[in-house]
Short mmCIF file of C-alpha atoms in Angstrom, two decimals:
data_model
loop_
_atom_site.label_atom_id
_atom_site.label_comp_id
_atom_site.label_asym_id
_atom_site.label_seq_id
_atom_site.Cartn_x
_atom_site.Cartn_y
_atom_site.Cartn_z
CA MET A 1 -32.40 98.56 -65.94
CA ARG A 2 -31.85 101.33 -67.97
CA PHE A 3 -34.20 102.78 -71.14
CA GLY A 4 -33.29 103.76 -74.37
CA ILE A 5 -33.60 104.19 -78.20
CA CYS A 6 -32.95 103.65 -81.82
CA THR A 7 -32.91 107.11 -83.16
CA ALA A 8 -30.91 109.47 -85.51
CA ILE A 9 -27.66 111.05 -82.81
CA ASP A 10 -30.29 114.50 -83.81
CA ASN A 11 -32.64 113.35 -81.37
CA ILE A 12 -30.04 113.12 -78.61
CA GLU A 13 -31.12 116.53 -76.61
CA LYS A 14 -34.91 115.94 -77.43
CA VAL A 15 -34.64 112.06 -76.36
CA GLU A 16 -32.28 113.40 -72.57
CA LYS A 17 -35.61 115.79 -72.61
CA MET A 18 -37.97 112.90 -72.99
CA GLY A 19 -36.23 110.76 -69.44
CA PHE A 20 -34.47 108.47 -71.63
CA ASP A 21 -31.03 107.12 -70.10
CA TYR A 22 -29.27 106.32 -73.81
CA LEU A 23 -29.52 106.80 -77.37
CA GLU A 24 -28.73 103.90 -79.53
CA ALA A 25 -27.82 105.06 -82.59
CA ASN A 26 -27.19 103.51 -86.29
CA ALA A 27 -23.26 102.62 -86.65
CA SER A 28 -23.18 101.95 -90.35
CA GLY A 29 -24.67 105.39 -90.46
CA VAL A 30 -22.01 107.24 -88.67
CA ALA A 31 -19.65 105.31 -91.19
CA ALA A 32 -20.57 106.94 -93.99
CA LEU A 33 -20.49 110.93 -92.39
CA SER A 34 -17.90 112.90 -93.52
CA GLU A 35 -15.19 113.86 -91.16
CA GLU A 36 -16.79 117.65 -91.08
CA ASP A 37 -20.10 115.95 -90.20
CA PHE A 38 -19.00 113.15 -87.69
CA GLN A 39 -16.88 116.13 -85.49
CA LYS A 40 -20.18 118.09 -85.15
CA THR A 41 -22.13 115.07 -84.45
CA LEU A 42 -19.08 114.25 -82.35
CA GLU A 43 -19.44 118.10 -80.48
CA LEU A 44 -23.78 117.08 -80.50
CA VAL A 45 -22.70 113.93 -78.16
CA LYS A 46 -20.20 115.96 -75.92
CA ASN A 47 -22.30 118.86 -75.12
CA ALA A 48 -25.55 116.22 -74.18
CA LYS A 49 -26.24 115.10 -70.28
CA ILE A 50 -26.65 111.24 -71.91
CA GLY A 51 -24.90 109.25 -74.03
CA CYS A 52 -25.23 107.93 -77.37
CA GLU A 53 -23.91 104.16 -75.37
CA CYS A 54 -25.00 101.45 -78.23
CA PHE A 55 -24.79 101.48 -82.02
CA ASN A 56 -26.95 99.14 -84.31
CA VAL A 57 -27.19 98.38 -88.04
CA LEU A 58 -23.35 97.57 -87.78
CA PHE A 59 -22.82 97.18 -91.37
CA PRO A 60 -24.07 98.83 -94.72
CA LYS A 61 -26.23 96.85 -97.14
CA THR A 62 -22.86 96.79 -99.53
CA ILE A 63 -20.70 94.59 -97.63
CA SER A 64 -21.70 91.22 -97.66
CA VAL A 65 -20.50 88.82 -94.78
CA VAL A 66 -21.22 85.30 -95.89
CA GLY A 67 -21.67 84.02 -99.43
CA PRO A 68 -19.61 84.64 -102.78
CA ASP A 69 -19.34 88.31 -102.63
CA LYS A 70 -17.58 88.20 -98.82
CA ASN A 71 -14.21 89.88 -98.68
CA ALA A 72 -12.42 89.80 -95.16
CA GLU A 73 -9.99 92.94 -96.08
CA GLU A 74 -13.05 95.06 -96.92
CA MET A 75 -14.77 93.96 -93.49
CA GLU A 76 -11.45 94.79 -91.70
CA LYS A 77 -11.04 97.91 -93.14
CA TYR A 78 -14.45 99.22 -92.54
CA LEU A 79 -14.38 97.44 -89.15
CA HIS A 80 -11.50 100.05 -88.20
CA SER A 81 -13.03 102.91 -89.26
CA VAL A 82 -16.58 102.67 -88.02
CA PHE A 83 -15.66 101.14 -84.74
CA SER A 84 -13.10 104.13 -84.53
CA ARG A 85 -16.04 106.89 -84.42
CA ILE A 86 -18.06 104.57 -82.34
CA GLN A 87 -15.33 104.75 -79.49
CA LYS A 88 -15.06 108.49 -79.91
CA LEU A 89 -18.87 109.26 -79.53
CA GLY A 90 -18.82 106.84 -76.01
CA GLY A 91 -20.10 103.65 -77.25
CA THR A 92 -19.74 100.47 -75.96
CA ILE A 93 -22.47 98.23 -77.15
CA VAL A 94 -22.54 97.50 -80.70
CA VAL A 95 -25.59 94.98 -82.44
CA PHE A 96 -24.67 93.01 -85.15
CA GLY A 97 -27.65 92.54 -86.79
CA SER A 98 -27.94 93.77 -90.57
CA GLY A 99 -29.60 90.72 -91.70
CA LYS A 100 -28.91 91.43 -95.99
CA CYS A 101 -25.41 91.48 -95.13
CA ARG A 102 -25.38 87.77 -92.98
CA SER A 103 -27.82 86.38 -95.10
CA PHE A 104 -26.35 83.70 -97.68
CA PRO A 105 -27.47 82.97 -101.35
CA GLU A 106 -30.06 80.44 -102.72
CA GLY A 107 -27.86 77.69 -103.51
CA MET A 108 -25.41 77.66 -100.79
CA ASP A 109 -24.32 75.17 -98.43
CA PHE A 110 -25.84 75.67 -94.75
CA ASP A 111 -22.78 74.26 -93.47
CA GLU A 112 -20.78 76.26 -95.51
CA ALA A 113 -22.42 79.54 -94.92
CA PHE A 114 -22.28 79.03 -91.24
CA ARG A 115 -18.74 78.28 -91.27
CA GLN A 116 -18.34 81.81 -92.54
CA LEU A 117 -20.97 83.57 -90.67
CA VAL A 118 -18.30 81.92 -87.15
CA ASP A 119 -15.14 83.10 -89.58
CA SER A 120 -16.83 86.88 -89.30
CA PHE A 121 -18.13 87.09 -86.37
CA ARG A 122 -14.18 86.04 -84.79
CA LEU A 123 -12.82 88.85 -86.95
CA VAL A 124 -15.75 91.34 -85.73
CA GLY A 125 -14.94 90.07 -82.30
CA LYS A 126 -11.33 90.62 -82.36
CA ILE A 127 -11.81 94.05 -83.88
CA ALA A 128 -14.01 95.62 -81.23
CA ALA A 129 -11.88 94.28 -78.13
CA GLU A 130 -8.96 96.31 -80.12
CA TYR A 131 -11.65 99.38 -79.29
CA GLY A 132 -13.50 98.60 -75.83
CA ILE A 133 -16.10 97.51 -78.00
CA THR A 134 -18.86 94.70 -77.02
CA ILE A 135 -20.51 92.92 -79.79
CA VAL A 136 -23.83 91.90 -79.35
CA ILE A 137 -25.33 88.76 -81.78
CA GLU A 138 -29.17 89.78 -82.66
CA PRO A 139 -31.21 86.95 -83.79
CA LEU A 140 -33.42 87.63 -86.34
CA ASN A 141 -36.93 87.35 -87.99
CA ARG A 142 -36.63 84.43 -91.21
CA ALA A 143 -38.43 87.40 -93.30
CA GLU A 144 -34.23 89.42 -92.46
CA SER A 145 -32.14 86.43 -92.44
CA ASN A 146 -31.57 83.12 -93.08
CA LEU A 147 -29.18 82.80 -90.58
CA ILE A 148 -29.34 83.28 -86.53
CA ASN A 149 -33.40 83.07 -85.78
CA SER A 150 -33.89 82.29 -82.37
CA VAL A 151 -32.21 83.36 -79.12
CA ALA A 152 -31.41 80.01 -78.57
CA GLU A 153 -29.38 80.09 -81.69
CA GLY A 154 -27.22 83.12 -80.97
CA ALA A 155 -26.28 81.61 -77.73
CA LEU A 156 -25.53 78.74 -79.34
CA LEU A 157 -23.24 81.01 -81.92
CA ARG A 158 -21.87 82.92 -78.54
CA ALA A 159 -21.05 79.68 -77.53
CA ILE A 160 -18.81 78.20 -80.46
CA LEU A 161 -17.47 81.53 -80.44
CA ASP A 162 -16.09 82.04 -76.78
CA MET A 163 -14.96 85.64 -76.92
CA PRO A 164 -15.44 87.96 -74.47
CA SER A 165 -16.29 90.82 -76.71
CA VAL A 166 -18.90 88.78 -78.29
CA GLN A 167 -22.37 88.43 -76.83
CA LEU A 168 -26.06 87.60 -77.24
CA LEU A 169 -29.55 90.19 -77.44
CA ALA A 170 -32.48 89.26 -77.15
CA ASP A 171 -35.35 90.93 -79.36
CA GLY A 172 -38.49 91.00 -78.47
CA TYR A 173 -40.12 92.01 -81.45
CA HIS A 174 -38.36 88.93 -83.50
CA MET A 175 -39.03 86.69 -80.76
CA PHE A 176 -42.90 87.53 -80.97
CA LEU A 177 -42.74 87.24 -84.57
CA GLU A 178 -41.13 83.53 -84.69
CA ASP A 179 -43.17 83.13 -82.07
CA GLU A 180 -40.00 81.86 -80.02
CA LYS A 181 -40.67 80.33 -76.55
CA LEU A 182 -40.05 83.27 -74.82
CA SER A 183 -38.57 80.86 -71.58
CA ASP A 184 -35.81 80.78 -73.84
CA ILE A 185 -34.45 83.63 -72.01
CA SER A 186 -34.50 82.07 -69.00
CA ARG A 187 -32.79 78.80 -70.63
CA VAL A 188 -29.92 81.29 -72.28
CA ARG A 189 -29.63 83.15 -69.24
CA LYS A 190 -26.71 85.90 -70.12
CA LEU A 191 -27.97 88.30 -72.13
CA ALA A 192 -25.45 91.98 -72.88
CA HIS A 193 -28.51 94.05 -74.46
CA THR A 194 -32.43 93.85 -75.62
CA HIS A 195 -34.71 95.53 -78.15
CA ILE A 196 -38.30 95.70 -77.76
CA ALA A 197 -41.37 96.87 -79.86
CA ILE A 198 -44.99 94.88 -80.55
CA ARG A 199 -45.10 92.38 -83.20
CA GLU A 200 -48.13 94.46 -84.82
CA GLY A 201 -45.90 97.03 -87.27
CA ARG A 202 -43.00 96.52 -85.23
CA GLY A 203 -44.96 99.90 -83.49
CA TYR A 204 -43.51 101.52 -80.16
CA PRO A 205 -44.99 99.47 -76.84
CA LEU A 206 -47.63 101.63 -76.09
CA ALA A 207 -49.77 99.56 -74.26
CA GLU A 208 -49.03 96.81 -71.92
CA ASP A 209 -49.75 93.36 -73.46
CA GLU A 210 -49.50 89.50 -73.16
CA ASP A 211 -46.18 89.52 -75.83
CA LEU A 212 -44.58 92.52 -73.45
CA LYS A 213 -45.51 91.66 -69.86
CA GLY A 214 -44.28 87.87 -70.97
CA PHE A 215 -40.88 89.15 -72.11
CA PHE A 216 -40.17 91.18 -69.28
CA ALA A 217 -41.09 88.61 -66.32
CA GLN A 218 -37.94 86.76 -68.16
CA LEU A 219 -36.15 89.52 -68.22
CA LYS A 220 -36.63 89.78 -64.18
CA ALA A 221 -36.76 85.77 -63.89
CA ILE A 222 -32.62 86.20 -64.92
CA GLY A 223 -32.02 89.27 -62.92
CA TYR A 224 -31.17 91.59 -66.10
CA GLU A 225 -30.66 94.66 -65.28
CA ASP A 226 -29.20 96.42 -68.10
CA ARG A 227 -30.03 98.53 -70.86
CA ILE A 228 -33.22 97.99 -73.06
CA SER A 229 -33.79 100.24 -76.35
CA ILE A 230 -36.75 100.26 -78.03
CA GLU A 231 -36.19 100.14 -81.79
CA GLY A 232 -39.31 99.78 -83.81
CA SER A 233 -41.74 102.52 -85.87
CA THR A 234 -43.63 105.14 -85.02
CA LYS A 235 -46.21 107.97 -86.78
CA ASP A 236 -45.31 110.72 -84.43
CA PHE A 237 -41.77 110.18 -82.85
CA ASP A 238 -42.39 112.78 -80.49
CA GLU A 239 -45.72 111.51 -78.72
CA GLU A 240 -45.69 108.00 -78.89
CA ALA A 241 -41.66 108.11 -77.34
CA PRO A 242 -42.12 109.10 -74.18
CA LYS A 243 -45.46 107.32 -73.69
CA ALA A 244 -43.32 104.26 -74.55
CA LEU A 245 -41.10 104.69 -72.28
CA ALA A 246 -43.70 105.17 -68.99
CA VAL A 247 -44.84 101.70 -70.31
CA LEU A 248 -41.44 100.06 -70.34
CA LYS A 249 -40.97 101.82 -66.69
CA LYS A 250 -44.00 100.44 -65.55
CA LEU A 251 -43.32 96.61 -66.84
CA ALA A 252 -39.88 96.99 -65.33
CA ALA A 253 -41.18 97.81 -61.53
CA GLY A 254 -44.30 95.71 -61.78
#
């Protein structure tokens, strides 16, 4: 298993020294950089010994992929721009969470909202493939989105799309918060990426608990050996990030 952490690209040298295998950055943040700042970021990544392999927060909150404000032309233009930069930075996995962007407004028909989501994922997957990028569906808790709230629902969406460039993520925090059966990981089996944080306050995993043990047990059951990124909040990054890494390595080895 390979271990990463979601943080600003500026922290890549620090993350490398802590012993992480890669960094996971914010895609919409990269898209918003001026060309001058992007070139500086690119140089920083090129000089690091670890890579910026994964990206999350695909869309900024100003772009809707479901609902009356959905604009396929705007989406397409944005996706080419952001994927071009991610490709240059060496990214191969992009997480499609973006809960606000993919939530449908009150009063909208659920079936129509879901059809729009499927169409949006098809567009994202098609353009991602042009840049050698794999999109991973991120099931989110109900407080963050009203579409795709479980690993099982994410797997159904993946099956409907049937695109090699669109795969599935399991996020421990969202599963814990939703009291989702962790055994659903064994049921859907195929995962392309994972995220982890503890249930309380989405904090870093600083000690083993039953949630974490259960999550890792299911990953072992399906033979998962790919990436796992810490995606959470911390009051002291420098102190807590290496502690969390040690906990994850112990859980993976146990």
